[in-house]
Amino acid sequence: LGRASRTLLAYEVIPVWCIRQGYRSVPLRAPSGNYIKDCSLLVYISSKVCAFDAPESPKPLSVPPPSEPYPGSEDKSPARAPRPRVSLQSVLPPIRQAPA
């Protein structure tokens, strides 16, 4: 989005399960959905497993043990392991505005 006009300039949508770690070149699309020729964003992608503990919560959330299926599931398979959280970081320095 442009800063002053809040106009969409370019975008790309990537499913989280398709993202791999490391440096990646992400091709960008125009608002019409077509790829923009010679336009991409260089990003560095890393992931880490985060603990989702909430010590300030007055009551802990109830989660079924791995040996029990989730309520409403029809198969008797154990619960899946949580996926790692992925954070995207641009390798370019942030854009700074010139002093007015």
CSV table of C-alpha atoms in Angstrom, one decimal:
chain,number,residue,atom,x,y,z
A,1,LEU,CA,0.0,0.0,0.0
A,2,GLY,CA,1.2,3.5,-0.8
A,3,ARG,CA,1.8,5.6,2.4
A,4,ALA,CA,-0.1,8.7,1.4
A,5,SER,CA,-3.0,7.3,-0.7
A,6,ARG,CA,-3.3,3.8,0.8
A,7,THR,CA,-3.3,2.4,-2.7
A,8,LEU,CA,-2.4,-1.2,-3.4
A,9,LEU,CA,0.8,-1.3,-5.5
A,10,ALA,CA,1.8,-4.9,-5.6
A,11,TYR,CA,1.2,-8.1,-3.6
A,12,GLU,CA,1.8,-11.9,-3.5
A,13,VAL,CA,0.0,-14.6,-1.5
A,14,ILE,CA,1.9,-17.7,-0.5
A,15,PRO,CA,0.4,-20.5,1.6
A,16,VAL,CA,2.3,-20.9,4.9
A,17,TRP,CA,2.9,-24.6,4.3
A,18,CYS,CA,4.7,-23.8,1.0
A,19,ILE,CA,7.2,-21.4,2.6
A,20,ARG,CA,10.8,-22.7,3.0
A,21,GLN,CA,13.6,-21.3,5.1
A,22,GLY,CA,16.4,-19.2,3.6
A,23,TYR,CA,16.7,-16.3,1.1
A,24,ARG,CA,13.8,-16.3,-1.4
A,25,SER,CA,12.9,-14.1,-4.3
A,26,VAL,CA,9.1,-13.5,-4.2
A,27,PRO,CA,7.6,-12.4,-7.5
A,28,LEU,CA,5.0,-9.6,-7.1
A,29,ARG,CA,1.6,-9.2,-8.8
A,30,ALA,CA,-0.2,-6.1,-9.9
A,31,PRO,CA,-3.6,-5.3,-8.4
A,32,SER,CA,-5.2,-6.9,-11.5
A,33,GLY,CA,-3.6,-10.3,-10.4
A,34,ASN,CA,-1.0,-10.4,-13.3
A,35,TYR,CA,2.7,-10.9,-12.5
A,36,ILE,CA,4.7,-7.7,-12.8
A,37,LYS,CA,7.7,-8.2,-15.2
A,38,ASP,CA,11.1,-8.0,-13.4
A,39,CYS,CA,9.4,-7.1,-10.1
A,40,SER,CA,10.3,-9.3,-7.0
A,41,LEU,CA,11.0,-8.9,-3.3
A,42,LEU,CA,14.1,-10.5,-1.7
A,43,VAL,CA,13.2,-11.9,1.7
A,44,TYR,CA,14.9,-14.0,4.4
A,45,ILE,CA,12.6,-16.6,6.0
A,46,SER,CA,13.3,-18.2,9.3
A,47,SER,CA,11.2,-20.2,11.7
A,48,LYS,CA,11.2,-21.2,15.3
A,49,VAL,CA,9.0,-23.2,17.6
A,50,CYS,CA,7.2,-20.9,20.0
A,51,ALA,CA,5.7,-21.9,23.3
A,52,PHE,CA,2.2,-20.6,23.6
A,53,ASP,CA,2.0,-20.4,27.4
A,54,ALA,CA,-0.2,-17.7,28.8
A,55,PRO,CA,0.8,-17.3,32.5
A,56,GLU,CA,-1.4,-14.2,32.9
A,57,SER,CA,-4.5,-16.3,31.9
A,58,PRO,CA,-6.6,-17.0,35.0
A,59,LYS,CA,-7.7,-20.4,33.7
A,60,PRO,CA,-5.7,-22.6,31.4
A,61,LEU,CA,-7.2,-23.8,28.1
A,62,SER,CA,-8.2,-27.4,28.0
A,63,VAL,CA,-6.6,-29.4,25.3
A,64,PRO,CA,-7.2,-33.2,24.9
A,65,PRO,CA,-4.2,-35.4,25.4
A,66,PRO,CA,-2.4,-36.6,22.3
A,67,SER,CA,-3.9,-40.1,22.8
A,68,GLU,CA,-7.5,-38.8,22.4
A,69,PRO,CA,-8.9,-37.4,19.2
A,70,TYR,CA,-10.2,-33.9,19.0
A,71,PRO,CA,-13.9,-33.6,19.7
A,72,GLY,CA,-15.9,-34.0,16.4
A,73,SER,CA,-13.2,-35.8,14.6
A,74,GLU,CA,-14.4,-39.1,13.1
A,75,ASP,CA,-11.1,-41.0,12.9
A,76,LYS,CA,-9.2,-42.3,15.9
A,77,SER,CA,-5.8,-41.0,14.9
A,78,PRO,CA,-3.7,-39.0,17.5
A,79,ALA,CA,-3.6,-35.2,17.4
A,80,ARG,CA,-1.1,-33.7,14.9
A,81,ALA,CA,2.0,-31.9,16.2
A,82,PRO,CA,1.7,-28.1,16.0
A,83,ARG,CA,3.4,-26.5,13.0
A,84,PRO,CA,6.3,-24.1,13.7
A,85,ARG,CA,5.5,-20.4,13.5
A,86,VAL,CA,7.1,-18.7,10.5
A,87,SER,CA,8.3,-15.1,10.5
A,88,LEU,CA,9.2,-13.2,7.4
A,89,GLN,CA,11.9,-10.6,7.5
A,90,SER,CA,12.9,-8.4,4.6
A,91,VAL,CA,16.6,-8.2,4.0
A,92,LEU,CA,16.3,-4.6,2.8
A,93,PRO,CA,16.7,-1.8,5.4
A,94,PRO,CA,13.5,0.0,6.4
A,95,ILE,CA,12.6,3.0,4.3
A,96,ARG,CA,13.2,6.2,6.2
A,97,GLN,CA,11.4,9.4,5.4
A,98,ALA,CA,13.4,12.6,4.8
A,99,PRO,CA,13.0,15.2,7.5
A,100,ALA,CA,10.4,17.8,6.7
